[in-house]
Tab-separated table of C-alpha atoms in Angstrom:
chain	number	residue	atom	x	y	z
A	28	UNK	CA	0.000	0.000	0.000
A	29	UNK	CA	1.256	3.461	-0.934
A	30	UNK	CA	0.003	6.448	1.118
A	31	UNK	CA	0.801	10.147	0.722
A	32	UNK	CA	0.648	12.604	3.638
A	33	UNK	CA	1.351	16.345	3.641
A	34	UNK	CA	1.970	18.252	6.852
A	35	UNK	CA	3.688	15.131	8.152
A	36	UNK	CA	6.232	16.868	10.407
A	37	UNK	CA	3.821	17.241	13.311
A	38	UNK	CA	0.236	17.183	14.510
A	39	UNK	CA	-2.422	15.213	12.679
A	40	UNK	CA	-0.116	14.528	9.725
A	41	UNK	CA	2.472	12.880	11.951
A	42	UNK	CA	-0.260	11.077	13.897
A	43	UNK	CA	-1.681	9.574	10.718
A	44	UNK	CA	1.756	8.524	9.497
A	45	UNK	CA	2.576	6.726	12.763
A	46	UNK	CA	-0.828	5.047	12.894
A	47	UNK	CA	-0.484	3.756	9.329
A	48	UNK	CA	3.191	2.762	9.571
A	49	UNK	CA	3.665	-1.001	9.342
A	50	UNK	CA	5.494	-3.548	7.174
A	51	UNK	CA	4.282	-3.489	3.592
A	52	UNK	CA	3.240	0.184	3.713
A	53	UNK	CA	5.074	2.935	1.832
A	54	UNK	CA	4.583	6.411	3.259
A	55	UNK	CA	5.271	9.390	1.017
A	56	UNK	CA	5.734	12.183	3.553
A	57	UNK	CA	5.913	15.899	2.817
A	58	UNK	CA	6.483	19.016	4.931
A	59	UNK	CA	8.521	22.224	4.799
A	60	UNK	CA	9.846	21.618	8.341
A	61	UNK	CA	12.829	19.333	7.706
A	62	UNK	CA	13.674	18.326	11.283
A	63	UNK	CA	10.144	17.315	12.215
A	64	UNK	CA	9.641	15.519	8.912
A	65	UNK	CA	12.794	13.447	9.306
A	66	UNK	CA	11.766	12.509	12.847
A	67	UNK	CA	8.378	11.319	11.597
A	68	UNK	CA	10.087	9.280	8.877
A	69	UNK	CA	12.486	7.765	11.403
A	70	UNK	CA	9.677	6.644	13.693
A	71	UNK	CA	7.719	5.198	10.770
A	72	UNK	CA	10.773	3.259	9.606
A	73	UNK	CA	11.161	1.839	13.114
A	74	UNK	CA	7.620	0.489	12.884
A	75	UNK	CA	8.501	-1.398	9.692
A	76	UNK	CA	7.124	0.977	7.083
A	77	UNK	CA	9.055	2.407	4.149
A	78	UNK	CA	9.020	6.162	4.772
A	79	UNK	CA	10.096	8.481	1.951
A	80	UNK	CA	10.349	12.108	3.178
A	81	UNK	CA	10.292	15.152	0.886
A	82	UNK	CA	11.126	18.599	2.278
A	83	UNK	CA	8.776	20.733	0.236
A	84	UNK	CA	6.361	23.641	0.660
A	85	UNK	CA	2.891	22.830	-0.668
A	86	UNK	CA	2.689	26.373	-2.055
A	87	UNK	CA	5.266	25.323	-4.658
A	88	UNK	CA	2.874	24.238	-7.399
A	89	UNK	CA	5.426	22.816	-9.808
A	90	UNK	CA	7.409	21.179	-7.037
A	91	UNK	CA	4.318	19.448	-5.677
A	92	UNK	CA	3.299	18.212	-9.121
A	93	UNK	CA	6.754	16.775	-9.768
A	94	UNK	CA	6.989	15.174	-6.332
A	95	UNK	CA	3.547	13.550	-6.501
A	96	UNK	CA	4.192	12.234	-10.022
A	97	UNK	CA	7.210	10.384	-8.614
A	98	UNK	CA	5.816	9.515	-5.181
A	99	UNK	CA	2.637	7.976	-6.570
A	100	UNK	CA	4.667	5.189	-8.165
A	101	UNK	CA	2.662	2.371	-9.708
A	102	UNK	CA	-0.285	3.038	-7.420
A	103	UNK	CA	-1.357	5.636	-4.851
A	104	UNK	CA	-3.967	4.190	-2.516
A	105	UNK	CA	-4.645	7.096	-0.143
A	106	UNK	CA	-3.694	10.731	0.264
A	107	UNK	CA	-4.117	12.793	3.432
A	108	UNK	CA	-3.812	16.524	2.807
A	109	UNK	CA	-2.977	17.893	6.262
A	110	UNK	CA	-0.641	20.832	5.607
A	111	UNK	CA	-2.017	24.070	7.000
A	112	UNK	CA	-1.520	27.016	9.351
A	113	UNK	CA	-3.683	28.960	11.776
A	114	UNK	CA	-3.584	32.276	13.595
A	115	UNK	CA	-5.625	35.171	14.886
A	116	UNK	CA	-5.716	38.943	14.972
A	117	UNK	CA	-2.748	41.239	15.628
A	118	UNK	CA	-2.843	43.800	18.453
A	119	UNK	CA	-5.057	46.840	17.955
A	120	UNK	CA	-3.388	49.523	15.820
A	121	UNK	CA	-2.576	52.974	17.168
A	122	UNK	CA	-5.627	54.415	15.415
A	123	UNK	CA	-7.898	51.712	16.842
A	124	UNK	CA	-8.165	49.547	13.712
A	125	UNK	CA	-8.408	45.772	14.243
A	126	UNK	CA	-7.662	43.886	11.027
A	127	UNK	CA	-5.596	40.868	10.026
A	128	UNK	CA	-2.253	41.783	8.520
A	129	UNK	CA	-2.530	41.686	4.728
A	130	UNK	CA	0.578	39.537	4.293
A	131	UNK	CA	-0.780	37.088	6.882
A	132	UNK	CA	-4.087	36.784	5.030
A	133	UNK	CA	-2.303	35.948	1.789
A	134	UNK	CA	-0.084	33.440	3.602
A	135	UNK	CA	-3.123	31.784	5.189
A	136	UNK	CA	-4.992	31.463	1.892
A	137	UNK	CA	-1.894	30.384	-0.025
A	138	UNK	CA	-1.057	27.658	2.481
A	139	UNK	CA	-4.475	26.347	3.495
A	140	UNK	CA	-6.278	26.659	0.178
A	141	UNK	CA	-3.805	27.011	-2.693
A	142	UNK	CA	-1.305	24.615	-1.120
A	143	UNK	CA	-3.994	21.986	-0.695
A	144	UNK	CA	-5.161	22.413	-4.295
A	145	UNK	CA	-1.528	22.133	-5.433
A	146	UNK	CA	-1.631	18.685	-3.841
A	147	UNK	CA	-5.166	17.707	-4.753
A	148	UNK	CA	-4.963	17.999	-8.529
A	149	UNK	CA	-1.731	16.005	-8.993
A	150	UNK	CA	-3.109	13.330	-6.643
A	151	UNK	CA	-6.293	13.087	-8.711
A	152	UNK	CA	-4.169	12.883	-11.870
A	153	UNK	CA	-2.179	9.999	-10.382
A	154	UNK	CA	-5.274	8.114	-9.215
A	155	UNK	CA	-7.015	8.719	-12.541
A	156	UNK	CA	-4.513	6.429	-14.279
A	157	UNK	CA	-5.125	3.574	-11.844
A	158	UNK	CA	-7.451	0.624	-12.138
A	159	UNK	CA	-10.261	0.158	-9.633
A	160	UNK	CA	-9.496	-2.128	-6.708
A	161	UNK	CA	-11.672	-4.736	-4.980
A	162	UNK	CA	-13.729	-1.927	-3.431
A	163	UNK	CA	-14.357	-0.440	-6.887
A	164	UNK	CA	-12.053	2.454	-5.978
A	165	UNK	CA	-9.104	4.056	-7.673
A	166	UNK	CA	-8.113	5.801	-4.451
A	167	UNK	CA	-9.087	7.850	-1.401
A	168	UNK	CA	-8.358	11.516	-0.699
A	169	UNK	CA	-8.889	13.073	2.739
A	170	UNK	CA	-8.575	16.845	3.297
A	171	UNK	CA	-8.318	18.693	6.612
A	172	UNK	CA	-10.927	21.465	6.762
A	173	UNK	CA	-12.245	22.731	10.117
A	174	UNK	CA	-15.318	23.563	12.162
A	175	UNK	CA	-14.100	27.149	11.694
A	176	UNK	CA	-15.294	26.869	8.116
A	177	UNK	CA	-18.894	26.841	9.340
A	178	UNK	CA	-18.750	30.212	11.107
A	179	UNK	CA	-17.863	33.829	10.357
A	180	UNK	CA	-15.669	34.096	13.409
A	181	UNK	CA	-14.227	37.589	14.080
A	182	UNK	CA	-11.053	36.143	15.611
A	183	UNK	CA	-9.986	34.077	12.583
A	184	UNK	CA	-11.388	35.618	9.369
A	185	UNK	CA	-8.894	34.240	6.834
A	186	UNK	CA	-8.558	30.861	8.554
A	187	UNK	CA	-12.331	30.429	8.552
A	188	UNK	CA	-12.517	31.528	4.915
A	189	UNK	CA	-9.776	29.133	3.785
A	190	UNK	CA	-11.313	26.161	5.571
A	191	UNK	CA	-14.830	26.977	4.345
A	192	UNK	CA	-13.535	27.026	0.780
A	193	UNK	CA	-11.762	23.698	1.231
A	194	UNK	CA	-14.783	21.952	2.721
A	195	UNK	CA	-17.161	23.225	0.023
A	196	UNK	CA	-14.730	22.323	-2.743
A	197	UNK	CA	-14.208	18.759	-1.517
A	198	UNK	CA	-17.847	17.974	-0.704
A	199	UNK	CA	-19.090	19.555	-3.953
A	200	UNK	CA	-16.693	17.433	-6.025
A	201	UNK	CA	-17.301	14.208	-4.101
A	202	UNK	CA	-20.274	12.875	-6.062
A	203	UNK	CA	-18.644	13.101	-9.489
A	204	UNK	CA	-15.313	11.710	-8.333
A	205	UNK	CA	-17.023	8.894	-6.427
A	206	UNK	CA	-18.598	7.727	-9.684
A	207	UNK	CA	-15.124	7.717	-11.193
A	208	UNK	CA	-13.762	5.669	-8.298
A	209	UNK	CA	-12.057	8.347	-6.197
A	210	UNK	CA	-13.462	8.838	-2.701
A	211	UNK	CA	-13.271	12.326	-1.151
A	212	UNK	CA	-13.514	13.073	2.575
A	213	UNK	CA	-13.544	16.488	4.240
A	214	UNK	CA	-12.614	16.636	7.935
A	215	UNK	CA	-14.363	19.404	9.880
A	216	UNK	CA	-13.157	19.077	13.448
A	217	UNK	CA	-12.730	21.325	16.443
A	218	UNK	CA	-9.619	21.746	18.558
A	219	UNK	CA	-7.064	18.923	18.381
A	220	UNK	CA	-4.270	18.758	20.965
A	221	UNK	CA	-1.352	19.472	18.621
A	222	UNK	CA	1.565	21.900	18.687
A	223	UNK	CA	-0.484	24.261	16.508
A	224	UNK	CA	-2.982	24.987	19.314
A	225	UNK	CA	-0.713	24.753	22.348
A	226	UNK	CA	-0.019	28.496	22.210
A	227	UNK	CA	-3.713	29.382	22.431
A	228	UNK	CA	-4.376	31.358	25.589
A	229	UNK	CA	-8.092	30.665	25.967
A	230	UNK	CA	-10.385	27.729	26.781
A	231	UNK	CA	-10.724	25.257	23.895
A	232	UNK	CA	-14.082	23.467	24.231
A	233	UNK	CA	-14.191	19.913	22.942
A	234	UNK	CA	-10.396	19.542	22.761
A	235	UNK	CA	-9.545	16.005	21.618
A	236	UNK	CA	-6.250	14.146	21.576
A	237	UNK	CA	-4.328	13.643	18.360
A	238	UNK	CA	-4.818	9.888	18.756
A	239	UNK	CA	-8.606	10.256	18.925
A	240	UNK	CA	-8.627	12.632	15.966
A	241	UNK	CA	-6.548	10.201	13.891
A	242	UNK	CA	-8.879	7.332	14.786
A	243	UNK	CA	-11.939	9.265	13.641
A	244	UNK	CA	-10.269	10.527	10.469
A	245	UNK	CA	-9.097	7.074	9.427
A	246	UNK	CA	-12.458	5.490	10.168
A	247	UNK	CA	-14.288	8.104	8.113
A	248	UNK	CA	-11.846	7.901	5.214
A	249	UNK	CA	-12.033	4.114	5.053
A	250	UNK	CA	-15.848	4.273	5.175
A	251	UNK	CA	-15.842	6.837	2.341
A	252	UNK	CA	-17.630	9.367	4.541
A	253	UNK	CA	-18.182	12.678	2.749
A	254	UNK	CA	-17.663	14.829	5.825
A	255	UNK	CA	-16.093	13.705	9.106
A	256	UNK	CA	-17.141	15.907	12.032
A	257	UNK	CA	-16.078	15.922	15.685
A	258	UNK	CA	-16.972	16.762	18.311
A	259	UNK	CA	-20.483	16.634	16.851
A	260	UNK	CA	-22.011	18.995	19.416
A	261	UNK	CA	-19.493	21.719	18.587
A	262	UNK	CA	-19.956	21.337	14.848
A	263	UNK	CA	-23.753	21.313	15.068
A	264	UNK	CA	-23.727	24.286	17.404
A	265	UNK	CA	-21.494	26.193	14.994
A	266	UNK	CA	-23.796	25.481	12.080
A	267	UNK	CA	-26.776	26.664	14.069
A	268	UNK	CA	-24.933	29.855	15.020
A	269	UNK	CA	-24.313	30.521	11.347
A	270	UNK	CA	-28.072	30.524	10.722
A	271	UNK	CA	-28.503	33.535	13.008
A	272	UNK	CA	-28.475	37.088	11.635
A	273	UNK	CA	-24.797	38.131	11.559
A	274	UNK	CA	-25.207	41.013	13.994
A	275	UNK	CA	-26.883	38.712	16.509
A	276	UNK	CA	-24.127	36.077	16.210
A	277	UNK	CA	-21.514	38.817	16.602
A	278	UNK	CA	-22.876	39.743	20.031
A	279	UNK	CA	-21.791	36.343	21.288
A	280	UNK	CA	-18.616	35.972	19.262
A	281	UNK	CA	-17.230	39.327	20.364
A	282	UNK	CA	-17.394	38.270	24.022
A	283	UNK	CA	-14.928	35.412	23.385
A	284	UNK	CA	-11.243	35.879	24.296
A	285	UNK	CA	-10.117	34.375	20.994
A	286	UNK	CA	-11.996	37.051	19.046
A	287	UNK	CA	-10.065	39.886	20.677
A	288	UNK	CA	-6.943	41.560	19.260
A	289	UNK	CA	-3.960	39.290	20.015
A	290	UNK	CA	-6.411	36.765	21.474
A	291	UNK	CA	-4.738	34.068	19.390
A	292	UNK	CA	-1.095	33.857	18.257
A	293	UNK	CA	-0.554	35.959	15.151
A	294	UNK	CA	2.697	34.148	14.236
C-alpha cells in the first residue's frame, strides 16, 4: 500500500503517518519543516514501514506536481492533505483599527487553500490512471478542513474563509469523483491537541487528543464518509450559530477571548 501525507512533520499529519506505519506500507511524507519531517520518517521506519520524506512547501505548485508524479509510483492508494496554518488577529493599531495583517491573510490562503489544491490535482491525476481495486475504488483523498469553516468568526477571518472554501470544494466534487472511483472526505473538526494549538491562551471546548482525531479521520476515510465531524455537538452548534443574523451572532462571538486583538497567536 502506498500512502501520501502532507503536513507530516507534526500534529495530525504525523499522527496519521505513525498510525499507518507497518510492514508493507510505503509512506510518502511531505512538509517544509525538515527536522520534524525526518523525525516522523524515522519513527515510521522503526515500525517497519518504508518512509520516503520530501522537504517541500505545498505552495510550490510545480514542485508538488513533480513530487507527486514520482511519489505515486505504480499506485497511490490514499492521500491525506494535512498541511495548513492557523492564527488570529494582531494587536489593535494605534488608530484603533483591528484587522488581520494583509501579508498574513495571503499566507493563510496560499497555504491552506492554494497549497492543498496544489496537492489535490496532482493526486487526482495519479489516481485517474489507476485501475479500480476490490472496493471499486481508484483511491481515497482526505482533506483537513475545520469547524471554523462553518462560522464567520471575528477572531480568525482568513482561517475560517480558507477552511470553508476547502470543505465546500471537496464535498461539492465528491459525487462526481465517487462515480469515477475516487473517494473524497472532508474533515471538519474542532480543537485537536497538537503543537499548533498549544499556544492558544483561551479555553478550547471539545479539545480532543491527536490519537482520537486520527482514529476518527481514518475510520471516516475508510468508510468513504463525505464529511467527518467531531466533536459533533461543537460542529452542530457552529452550524446553528451561522443561521442567526450576523449582527446577533456577533454579540456572542465578540465576548470570546479568541476574538479579541492578540487573542490568538498571530505568528
